[in-house]
Amino acid sequence: MDADDIRSAALQSKAWPYEEARKLLKRWAANGIPGAKPAGDPMVFETGYGPSGLPHIGTFNEVARTSFVRHAYEELTGNPTRLIAFSDDMDGLRKVPDNVPNQGMLAEYLGKPLTRIPDPFGTHPSFAEHNNSMLRTFLDRFNFEYEFLSATDCYTSGRFDEVIRKVLHAWDGIMNVMLPTLGEDRRKTYSPLLPISPSTGRVLQVPVEVIDAEAGLIAFDDEDGSRIRQSAFGGLAKLQWKVDWAARWVALGVDYEMSGKDLIDSVTQSGKIARILGARPPEGFNYEMFLDEKGEKISKSKGNGLSLEEWLRYGSEPSLSFYIYREPRRAKSLHIGVIPRAVDEYWQFRGNYPGQPVEQKLGNPVHHIHGGDVPASTLPVTYGLLLNLVSLPGMADKDTVWKFVQRYAPGTSAESDQELDELIGLAVNYARDFVGPTLKRRAPSKMEAEALRDLDSELAELPVDAPAEDIQTQVFEVGKRHPFENLRAWFQALYETLLGSSQGPRMGSFIALYGIDNSRRLIAEALDSVAA
């Protein structure tokens, strides 16, 4: 597609990444170029990460969605961008995570900055460096383009000194923003700045007195009760959470950052503080949270969510990106049961993409998932069809499944069709873990048995390589000849008696894939159950 055609269509597109990117066009205008920052500076996007835990599906969600907007802005303007992945690794450790070793050792370091806590895994100089390494490996795994920044580095190097100075000068204004949002007890100890104790190394939640804002000199009571006067610069203190967020936007020149709906109030307060510090808050939006299969909010502490590893055991990475892309402002279920549909819908949208006009392409999720470079290949079978095949007895390994697929789609192979090979493996995993244990074929009724005998006779007349559409036509015709309430009842009878499920694939496609002779054996087994 021509870049000018893309830009013209993107200016009108209702796809949410373009709607978000158009906010940035209004944010800056220099030299007559919409959306261009002064002196050609790049538009800065940011995502934040709390390294007290390991990267998870929420991390993927935020970085992926931000990347969609970033690419949309680049298509709209052709201007440079940066994506900062920021680690809050100077935060004090509030509690010991459940999923790490050496928890007793970690308990001794509660309250200390994560970069000053030994690595419980024993592989890095600190706990923060271990988890930061995990984050970078995670982001690299999915080929995200980003720049990593550590809060500790920003504070200790002096990069944040100037914005801390601004906070000290604007102390009263910031307190006026924050105090009304706090309970009575918290107001007594609240401070926009958290000093590091010179005696214990802990991040202190204590009242702070500003002695000299310009020089960065503060005073506070240490844990032993002694009055301390020390600098707020050079990593000897860090900013309180909402003040820190605002200061980060100011110091790094952040133009865009999204966040979850649970942070709406934080965005409001941090935005007010950013304005007090003399900057404009970034653009962005608050996405809805994921729900479990019961409709309850997913919580890491409850363990009711779906992990990234679980999704990738049963679904492809593009299918996860596809699911995350769609309707970010609507609460959606995120559990094992949504994966098959997400996989098939991803491939359906991908298959439609080449034949669409530019306006529809820009509204197609796969355009954003693949950064405009959508692979041209398609699949001869759906994930749902594969699930029905691999759920049958004796089909729970890739090599066996490939024999059926190659007969159905000659010329395919694991070597030449790697995405299909991956999909077969994912379907085997899903069927083994979730589908197979739930299947229970029922005996057909007398009327259903007559229809099955009729279908068997029709299949016997077809050539072994009959196309799926011809088989589907015969299945339809048989259903019409028997007194089913409707054709849906006929197909449901086929699914329940042959496959052991209340729903299933197009029977013509399934029979063509499984083979006419094998399908006739399924019919014979169903009829034998009537006799038994």
Coordinates of C-alpha atoms in Angstrom, one line a residue:
M1 CA 0.0 0.0 0.0
D2 CA 1.2 3.5 -0.8
A3 CA 2.2 5.6 2.3
D4 CA 0.0 8.5 1.1
D5 CA -3.0 6.3 0.7
I6 CA -2.5 4.9 4.2
R7 CA -2.1 8.3 5.7
S8 CA -5.2 9.6 4.0
A9 CA -7.3 6.6 5.1
A10 CA -5.8 6.7 8.6
L11 CA -7.0 10.2 9.1
Q12 CA -10.6 9.0 8.8
S13 CA -10.3 5.5 10.2
K14 CA -12.4 4.5 13.2
A15 CA -9.9 1.9 14.3
W16 CA -9.0 2.7 17.9
P17 CA -5.2 3.0 17.4
Y18 CA -5.7 5.7 14.8
E19 CA -8.2 7.5 17.0
E20 CA -5.6 7.5 19.8
A21 CA -2.8 8.5 17.4
R22 CA -4.9 11.5 16.1
K23 CA -4.8 12.9 19.7
L24 CA -1.1 13.3 19.2
L25 CA -1.6 15.2 16.0
K26 CA -3.3 17.9 18.1
R27 CA -0.7 17.8 20.8
W28 CA 2.1 19.2 18.7
A29 CA 2.3 21.2 15.5
A30 CA 5.6 22.6 14.3
N31 CA 6.7 23.9 10.9
G32 CA 3.3 23.2 9.6
I33 CA 3.7 19.4 10.1
P34 CA 0.8 18.0 12.2
G35 CA 2.0 15.9 15.1
A36 CA 5.7 16.9 14.7
K37 CA 7.5 17.8 17.9
P38 CA 9.8 20.8 18.0
A39 CA 13.2 20.3 16.3
G40 CA 12.0 16.9 15.0
D41 CA 12.1 15.3 18.5
P42 CA 10.5 11.8 18.5
M43 CA 7.0 11.3 20.0
V44 CA 7.6 9.5 23.3
F45 CA 5.4 6.5 24.3
E46 CA 5.9 4.9 27.7
T47 CA 4.8 1.8 29.6
G48 CA 5.6 1.1 33.3
Y49 CA 6.6 -2.1 35.0
G50 CA 6.8 -3.0 38.7
P51 CA 9.7 -5.4 39.0
S52 CA 8.6 -6.9 42.4
G53 CA 7.1 -9.7 40.3
L54 CA 7.7 -11.5 37.0
P55 CA 6.3 -10.3 33.6
H56 CA 2.8 -11.6 32.9
I57 CA 0.0 -11.3 30.4
G58 CA -0.9 -7.8 31.6
T59 CA 2.6 -6.7 30.7
F60 CA 2.2 -8.1 27.2
N61 CA -1.2 -6.4 27.0
E62 CA 0.0 -2.9 27.8
V63 CA 3.1 -3.0 25.7
A64 CA 1.3 -4.5 22.7
R65 CA -1.6 -2.0 22.8
T66 CA 0.9 0.9 23.2
S67 CA 2.8 -0.4 20.2
F68 CA -0.4 -0.5 18.1
V69 CA -0.9 3.2 18.8
R70 CA 2.8 4.0 18.2
H71 CA 2.7 2.3 14.7
A72 CA -0.6 4.1 13.9
Y73 CA 1.1 7.4 14.7
E74 CA 4.1 6.6 12.5
E75 CA 1.7 5.7 9.6
L76 CA -0.2 9.0 10.1
T77 CA 2.9 11.2 10.2
G78 CA 6.0 9.4 9.1
N79 CA 7.6 11.0 12.2
P80 CA 10.1 9.3 14.6
T81 CA 8.9 7.7 17.9
R82 CA 10.4 6.1 21.0
L83 CA 8.8 3.6 23.4
I84 CA 10.2 3.6 26.9
A85 CA 9.8 0.5 29.0
F86 CA 10.2 2.0 32.5
S87 CA 11.0 -0.2 35.5
D88 CA 10.0 1.2 39.0
D89 CA 13.0 -0.7 40.5
M90 CA 13.7 1.8 43.3
D91 CA 10.4 1.0 45.0
G92 CA 10.6 -0.5 48.4
L93 CA 9.7 -4.2 48.7
R94 CA 6.3 -4.2 50.4
K95 CA 5.8 -8.0 50.7
V96 CA 7.5 -11.2 49.7
P97 CA 6.2 -12.6 46.4
D98 CA 4.7 -16.1 46.5
N99 CA 6.5 -17.4 43.4
V100 CA 10.2 -16.9 44.3
P101 CA 12.7 -19.0 46.3
N102 CA 14.5 -17.9 49.5
Q103 CA 11.5 -16.1 50.9
G104 CA 13.0 -16.0 54.4
M105 CA 16.0 -14.1 53.1
L106 CA 13.7 -11.6 51.2
A107 CA 11.7 -11.0 54.3
E108 CA 14.8 -9.4 55.9
Y109 CA 14.9 -6.8 53.2
L110 CA 11.3 -5.5 53.3
G111 CA 11.1 -1.8 52.7
K112 CA 14.5 -1.6 50.9
P113 CA 14.7 -0.6 47.2
L114 CA 14.5 -3.6 44.9
T115 CA 18.0 -2.8 43.5
R116 CA 19.5 -3.2 47.0
I117 CA 18.0 -6.6 47.7
P118 CA 20.0 -9.8 46.8
D119 CA 18.6 -11.9 44.0
P120 CA 16.7 -14.9 45.5
F121 CA 17.4 -16.8 42.3
G122 CA 21.2 -16.2 42.7
T123 CA 21.7 -15.3 39.1
H124 CA 22.0 -11.4 39.2
P125 CA 23.5 -8.8 41.6
S126 CA 20.0 -7.8 42.8
F127 CA 16.4 -8.9 42.8
A128 CA 15.5 -5.9 40.6
E129 CA 18.2 -6.8 38.1
H130 CA 16.9 -10.3 37.9
N131 CA 13.3 -9.2 37.2
N132 CA 14.5 -6.4 34.8
S133 CA 16.4 -9.1 32.9
M134 CA 13.2 -11.2 32.8
L135 CA 11.3 -8.2 31.5
R136 CA 13.8 -7.4 28.7
T137 CA 13.9 -11.1 27.7
F138 CA 10.1 -11.1 27.7
L139 CA 9.9 -8.0 25.5
D140 CA 12.6 -9.3 23.1
R141 CA 10.8 -12.6 22.8
F142 CA 7.9 -10.8 21.2
N143 CA 10.1 -8.5 19.1
F144 CA 8.8 -5.3 20.7
E145 CA 10.9 -2.3 19.9
Y146 CA 11.7 -0.4 23.1
E147 CA 14.2 1.5 25.2
F148 CA 14.6 0.2 28.8
L149 CA 15.0 2.7 31.6
S150 CA 15.6 1.9 35.3
A151 CA 14.2 4.2 38.0
T152 CA 17.3 3.5 40.1
D153 CA 19.6 4.6 37.2
C154 CA 17.4 7.7 36.6
Y155 CA 17.6 8.7 40.3
T156 CA 21.2 7.8 41.1
S157 CA 22.6 9.3 37.9
G158 CA 21.0 12.7 38.6
R159 CA 18.7 12.5 35.6
F160 CA 15.7 13.1 37.9
D161 CA 17.4 15.8 40.1
E162 CA 15.9 18.7 38.2
V163 CA 12.3 17.4 38.4
I164 CA 12.9 16.7 42.1
R165 CA 13.9 20.3 42.5
K166 CA 10.6 21.3 40.8
V167 CA 8.7 19.1 43.2
L168 CA 10.4 20.7 46.2
H169 CA 9.6 24.2 44.9
A170 CA 6.0 23.1 44.3
W171 CA 5.6 21.3 47.6
D172 CA 2.5 23.0 48.9
G173 CA 0.7 22.8 45.6
I174 CA 1.3 19.1 45.3
M175 CA 0.2 18.5 48.9
N176 CA -3.0 20.4 48.1
V177 CA -3.6 17.9 45.3
M178 CA -2.8 14.8 47.3
L179 CA -4.1 15.4 50.8
P180 CA -7.8 15.5 50.0
T181 CA -7.5 12.0 48.4
L182 CA -6.0 10.4 51.6
G183 CA -7.5 9.2 54.8
E184 CA -6.9 11.0 58.1
D185 CA -4.1 8.8 59.4
R186 CA -2.3 8.8 56.0
R187 CA -2.4 12.6 55.8
K188 CA -0.3 12.8 59.0
T189 CA 2.7 10.9 57.4
Y190 CA 2.3 11.7 53.7
S191 CA 5.1 13.2 51.8
P192 CA 5.6 13.7 48.1
L193 CA 9.2 12.6 48.6
L194 CA 10.4 9.3 50.2
P195 CA 13.9 9.6 51.7
I196 CA 16.2 6.6 51.9
S197 CA 17.3 5.9 55.5
P198 CA 21.0 6.4 55.9
S199 CA 21.0 3.9 58.7
T200 CA 18.9 1.0 57.3
G201 CA 18.7 1.7 53.6
R202 CA 14.9 1.5 53.7
V203 CA 12.5 3.7 51.7
L204 CA 10.8 5.7 54.4
Q205 CA 7.2 6.8 54.6
V206 CA 7.7 9.8 56.9
P207 CA 6.9 13.5 56.9
V208 CA 9.6 15.5 55.1
E209 CA 10.6 19.1 55.7
V210 CA 12.0 21.1 52.7
I211 CA 15.0 23.1 54.0
D212 CA 16.3 24.4 50.7
A213 CA 14.3 23.5 47.6
E214 CA 16.9 24.9 45.1
A215 CA 19.8 23.0 46.8
G216 CA 17.6 19.9 47.3
L217 CA 18.1 19.8 51.1
I218 CA 15.5 18.1 53.2
A219 CA 15.1 17.0 56.8
F220 CA 13.2 14.0 58.3
D221 CA 13.2 11.6 61.3
D222 CA 15.1 8.4 60.7
E223 CA 13.9 5.0 62.0
D224 CA 16.0 5.4 65.1
G225 CA 14.4 8.8 65.9
S226 CA 17.4 10.9 65.0
R227 CA 16.8 14.0 62.9
I228 CA 18.5 13.7 59.5
R229 CA 19.4 16.5 57.1
Q230 CA 20.4 15.2 53.6
S231 CA 20.1 15.8 49.9
A232 CA 17.1 14.7 48.0
F233 CA 19.2 14.3 44.9
G234 CA 21.5 11.5 43.5
G235 CA 19.3 8.6 44.6
L236 CA 19.1 9.6 48.3
A237 CA 15.3 9.8 48.0
K238 CA 12.6 8.8 45.5
L239 CA 9.2 10.3 44.8
Q240 CA 6.0 9.0 46.1
W241 CA 4.0 6.9 43.5
K242 CA 1.6 9.4 41.9
V243 CA 4.2 12.2 42.2
D244 CA 6.8 9.9 40.7
W245 CA 4.5 9.1 37.7
A246 CA 3.9 12.8 37.0
A247 CA 7.6 13.6 37.5
R248 CA 8.6 10.8 35.1
W249 CA 6.3 12.3 32.4
V250 CA 7.9 15.6 32.9
A251 CA 11.5 14.5 33.0
L252 CA 11.3 12.1 30.1
G253 CA 8.9 14.2 28.0
V254 CA 6.3 11.4 27.7
D255 CA 3.6 12.2 25.2
Y256 CA 1.5 9.0 25.5
E257 CA 0.8 6.4 28.1
M258 CA -2.2 4.2 28.6
S259 CA -3.3 2.4 31.8
G260 CA -5.9 0.2 33.3
K261 CA -9.3 1.4 34.4
D262 CA -8.2 0.8 38.0
L263 CA -5.8 3.8 37.7
I264 CA -8.3 6.4 36.5
D265 CA -8.0 8.4 39.8
S266 CA -4.2 8.1 39.7
V267 CA -4.1 9.5 36.1
T268 CA -6.2 12.4 37.2
Q269 CA -4.0 13.3 40.2
S270 CA -0.7 12.7 38.4
G271 CA -2.0 14.9 35.6
K272 CA -2.7 17.7 38.0
I273 CA 0.8 17.4 39.5
A274 CA 2.4 17.3 36.0
R275 CA 0.7 20.7 35.3
I276 CA 2.0 22.1 38.6
L277 CA 5.5 21.0 37.5
G278 CA 5.0 23.0 34.3
A279 CA 4.2 20.2 31.8
R280 CA 1.3 18.9 29.9
P281 CA 0.2 15.3 30.9
P282 CA 0.5 12.7 28.2
E283 CA -2.4 11.6 26.0
G284 CA -3.8 8.1 26.6
F285 CA -6.8 6.1 27.7
N286 CA -7.9 3.7 30.4
Y287 CA -8.5 0.2 29.1
E288 CA -10.9 -2.2 30.8
M289 CA -9.8 -5.1 32.9
F290 CA -10.0 -8.8 32.1
L291 CA -12.5 -11.1 33.7
D292 CA -12.3 -14.8 34.5
E293 CA -14.9 -17.3 33.3
K294 CA -17.2 -16.4 36.3
G295 CA -17.1 -12.7 35.3
E296 CA -14.9 -11.8 38.2
K297 CA -12.0 -9.4 37.9
I298 CA -8.7 -11.2 37.4
S299 CA -6.4 -11.0 40.3
K300 CA -2.8 -12.2 40.6
S301 CA -3.3 -12.8 44.3
K302 CA -6.4 -14.9 43.7
G303 CA -4.7 -16.8 40.9
N304 CA -7.9 -16.8 38.8
G305 CA -6.3 -15.4 35.7
L306 CA -4.8 -17.0 32.6
S307 CA -1.0 -16.8 32.3
L308 CA 0.9 -15.9 29.2
E309 CA 2.4 -19.4 29.2
E310 CA -1.0 -21.0 29.3
W311 CA -2.2 -19.0 26.3
L312 CA 0.9 -19.9 24.3
R313 CA 0.5 -23.6 25.2
Y314 CA -2.9 -23.6 23.4
G315 CA -2.9 -20.6 21.1
S316 CA -0.4 -18.7 18.9
E317 CA 1.1 -15.3 19.9
P318 CA -0.7 -13.5 17.0
S319 CA -4.0 -14.9 18.3
L320 CA -3.3 -13.4 21.7
S321 CA -2.4 -10.1 20.1
F322 CA -5.7 -10.3 18.1
Y323 CA -7.7 -10.9 21.3
I324 CA -6.0 -8.1 23.1
Y325 CA -6.4 -5.7 20.2
R326 CA -10.2 -5.9 20.0
E327 CA -12.4 -3.7 22.1
P328 CA -9.9 -2.5 24.7
R329 CA -12.5 -0.4 26.5
R330 CA -14.8 -3.3 27.1
A331 CA -14.3 -5.8 30.0
K332 CA -13.6 -9.2 28.4
S333 CA -13.3 -12.7 29.7
L334 CA -9.7 -14.1 29.6
H335 CA -9.7 -17.8 30.2
I336 CA -8.9 -21.1 28.4
G337 CA -12.2 -21.3 26.7
V338 CA -11.7 -18.1 24.6
I339 CA -8.6 -19.4 22.9
P340 CA -10.0 -21.6 20.0
R341 CA -12.3 -18.8 18.8
A342 CA -9.5 -16.2 19.0
V343 CA -7.2 -18.4 16.9
D344 CA -9.8 -19.0 14.2
E345 CA -11.0 -15.4 14.1
Y346 CA -7.4 -14.2 13.7
W347 CA -6.9 -16.5 10.7
Q348 CA -10.3 -15.4 9.3
F349 CA -9.3 -11.7 9.5
R350 CA -5.9 -12.5 8.1
G351 CA -7.4 -14.4 5.2
N352 CA -9.7 -11.4 4.4
Y353 CA -6.9 -8.8 4.5
P354 CA -5.3 -9.2 1.0
G355 CA -8.6 -8.5 -0.9
Q356 CA -9.7 -5.6 1.2
P357 CA -9.5 -1.9 0.1
V358 CA -7.1 0.3 2.1
E359 CA -9.9 1.7 4.3
Q360 CA -10.9 -1.8 5.4
K361 CA -7.3 -3.0 5.8
L362 CA -6.6 -0.3 8.3
G363 CA -9.7 -1.4 10.3
N364 CA -8.6 -5.0 10.2
P365 CA -6.9 -6.1 13.5
V366 CA -4.1 -8.0 11.7
H367 CA -2.9 -4.7 10.1
H368 CA -2.0 -3.5 13.6
I369 CA -0.9 -6.8 15.0
H370 CA 1.7 -7.2 12.2
G371 CA 2.6 -3.5 11.9
G372 CA 1.2 -3.3 8.4
D373 CA 3.3 -6.3 7.1
V374 CA 0.7 -9.0 7.2
P375 CA 1.9 -12.5 6.1
A376 CA 0.2 -13.7 2.9
S377 CA -0.1 -17.4 3.8
T378 CA -3.4 -19.0 4.8
L379 CA -4.4 -22.3 6.4
P380 CA -6.2 -25.2 4.8
V381 CA -7.9 -26.2 8.1
T382 CA -9.3 -24.3 11.0
Y383 CA -8.2 -24.7 14.6
G384 CA -11.8 -25.8 15.5
L385 CA -11.6 -28.5 12.8
L386 CA -8.3 -29.7 14.1
L387 CA -9.6 -29.9 17.7
N388 CA -12.4 -32.2 16.5
L389 CA -9.9 -34.4 14.7
V390 CA -7.3 -34.6 17.5
S391 CA -10.0 -35.3 20.1
L392 CA -10.8 -38.7 18.5
P393 CA -9.1 -41.9 19.8
G394 CA -5.6 -42.5 18.5
M395 CA -5.1 -38.9 17.2
A396 CA -3.3 -37.3 20.1
D397 CA 0.1 -36.8 18.4
K398 CA 1.3 -34.5 15.7
D399 CA 2.7 -37.1 13.3
T400 CA -0.6 -38.9 13.1
V401 CA -2.6 -35.7 12.6
W402 CA -0.2 -34.6 9.8
K403 CA -1.0 -37.7 7.8
F404 CA -4.7 -36.7 7.7
V405 CA -3.9 -33.1 7.0
Q406 CA -1.5 -34.0 4.1
R407 CA -4.2 -36.1 2.5
Y408 CA -6.7 -33.3 2.9
A409 CA -4.3 -30.6 1.7
P410 CA -1.6 -32.3 -0.5
G411 CA 1.7 -30.5 -0.7
T412 CA 1.7 -29.3 2.9
S413 CA 4.4 -30.4 5.4
A414 CA 5.7 -29.5 8.8
E415 CA 8.8 -28.0 7.2
S416 CA 7.1 -25.8 4.6
D417 CA 4.1 -24.9 6.6
Q418 CA 5.5 -23.9 10.0
E419 CA 2.4 -22.0 11.2
L420 CA 0.2 -25.0 10.4
D421 CA 2.6 -27.3 12.2
E422 CA 2.5 -25.0 15.2
L423 CA -1.3 -25.0 15.1
I424 CA -1.5 -28.7 15.0
G425 CA 0.7 -28.9 18.1
L426 CA -1.4 -26.3 19.9
A427 CA -4.6 -28.2 19.0
V428 CA -3.1 -31.5 20.3
N429 CA -2.3 -29.8 23.6
Y430 CA -5.7 -28.2 24.0
A431 CA -7.6 -31.4 23.1
R432 CA -5.5 -33.5 25.4
D433 CA -6.0 -31.2 28.4
F434 CA -9.5 -29.9 27.9
V435 CA -11.6 -31.5 25.1
G436 CA -10.8 -35.2 25.4
P437 CA -11.7 -35.7 29.0
T438 CA -15.1 -34.0 28.5
L439 CA -16.3 -36.0 25.4
K440 CA -19.0 -38.6 25.8
R441 CA -20.7 -40.0 22.7
R442 CA -24.3 -40.9 23.2
A443 CA -26.3 -43.5 21.5
P444 CA -28.5 -42.3 18.6
S445 CA -32.3 -42.5 18.8
K446 CA -34.2 -44.8 16.5
M447 CA -34.9 -41.9 14.0
E448 CA -31.3 -40.7 14.3
A449 CA -30.0 -44.2 13.6
E450 CA -32.0 -44.4 10.4
A451 CA -30.5 -41.1 9.3
L452 CA -27.0 -42.3 10.1
R453 CA -27.5 -45.5 8.0
D454 CA -28.7 -43.3 5.2
L455 CA -25.6 -41.1 5.5
D456 CA -23.4 -44.2 5.6
S457 CA -24.9 -45.4 2.3
E458 CA -24.4 -42.0 0.7
L459 CA -20.8 -41.8 1.8
A460 CA -20.2 -45.3 0.5
E461 CA -21.0 -44.0 -3.0
L462 CA -18.6 -41.1 -2.9
P463 CA -15.0 -41.4 -4.0
V464 CA -12.4 -41.4 -1.2
D465 CA -11.1 -38.0 -2.3
A466 CA -14.5 -36.4 -2.6
P467 CA -14.2 -32.6 -1.9
A468 CA -15.6 -31.2 1.4
E469 CA -18.4 -29.3 -0.4
D470 CA -19.7 -32.4 -2.1
I471 CA -19.7 -34.3 1.2
Q472 CA -21.4 -31.4 2.9
T473 CA -24.1 -31.4 0.2
Q474 CA -24.9 -35.1 0.9
V475 CA -25.0 -34.5 4.6
F476 CA -27.5 -31.7 4.1
E477 CA -29.7 -33.9 1.8
V478 CA -29.7 -36.8 4.2
G479 CA -30.9 -34.4 7.0
K480 CA -33.7 -33.1 4.8
R481 CA -35.0 -36.6 4.2
H482 CA -35.5 -37.4 7.9
P483 CA -38.0 -35.9 10.3
F484 CA -35.6 -33.7 12.3
E485 CA -37.2 -30.5 13.7
N486 CA -34.6 -28.6 11.6
L487 CA -31.2 -29.1 10.1
R488 CA -29.5 -27.8 13.2
A489 CA -31.0 -30.7 15.2
W490 CA -29.5 -33.1 12.6
F491 CA -26.1 -31.6 12.9
Q492 CA -26.3 -31.6 16.7
A493 CA -27.2 -35.3 16.5
L494 CA -24.1 -35.9 14.4
Y495 CA -21.9 -34.0 16.8
E496 CA -23.3 -35.8 19.9
T497 CA -23.3 -39.3 18.5
L498 CA -20.1 -39.3 16.4
L499 CA -17.9 -36.7 18.2
G500 CA -19.3 -36.7 21.7
S501 CA -19.8 -32.9 21.7
S502 CA -22.8 -30.6 21.5
Q503 CA -21.2 -28.5 18.8
G504 CA -18.7 -29.1 16.1
P505 CA -17.3 -28.3 12.6
R506 CA -18.8 -28.3 9.1
M507 CA -19.3 -32.0 8.8
G508 CA -18.2 -32.0 5.1
S509 CA -14.9 -30.6 6.0
F510 CA -14.5 -32.9 9.0
I511 CA -15.3 -36.0 7.0
A512 CA -12.9 -34.9 4.2
L513 CA -10.1 -34.4 6.7
Y514 CA -10.7 -37.6 8.7
G515 CA -11.4 -39.6 5.7
I516 CA -14.6 -41.2 4.4
D517 CA -13.7 -44.7 5.5
N518 CA -12.8 -43.5 9.0
S519 CA -16.0 -41.5 9.2
R520 CA -18.0 -44.5 8.2
R521 CA -16.4 -46.4 11.1
L522 CA -17.5 -43.7 13.5
I523 CA -21.0 -44.2 12.2
A524 CA -20.8 -47.9 12.6
E525 CA -19.6 -47.5 16.2
A526 CA -22.6 -45.2 16.9
L527 CA -25.0 -47.7 15.4
D528 CA -23.4 -50.5 17.4
S529 CA -24.2 -48.6 20.6
V530 CA -27.9 -48.7 19.6
A531 CA -27.7 -52.5 19.2
A532 CA -25.9 -52.8 22.5

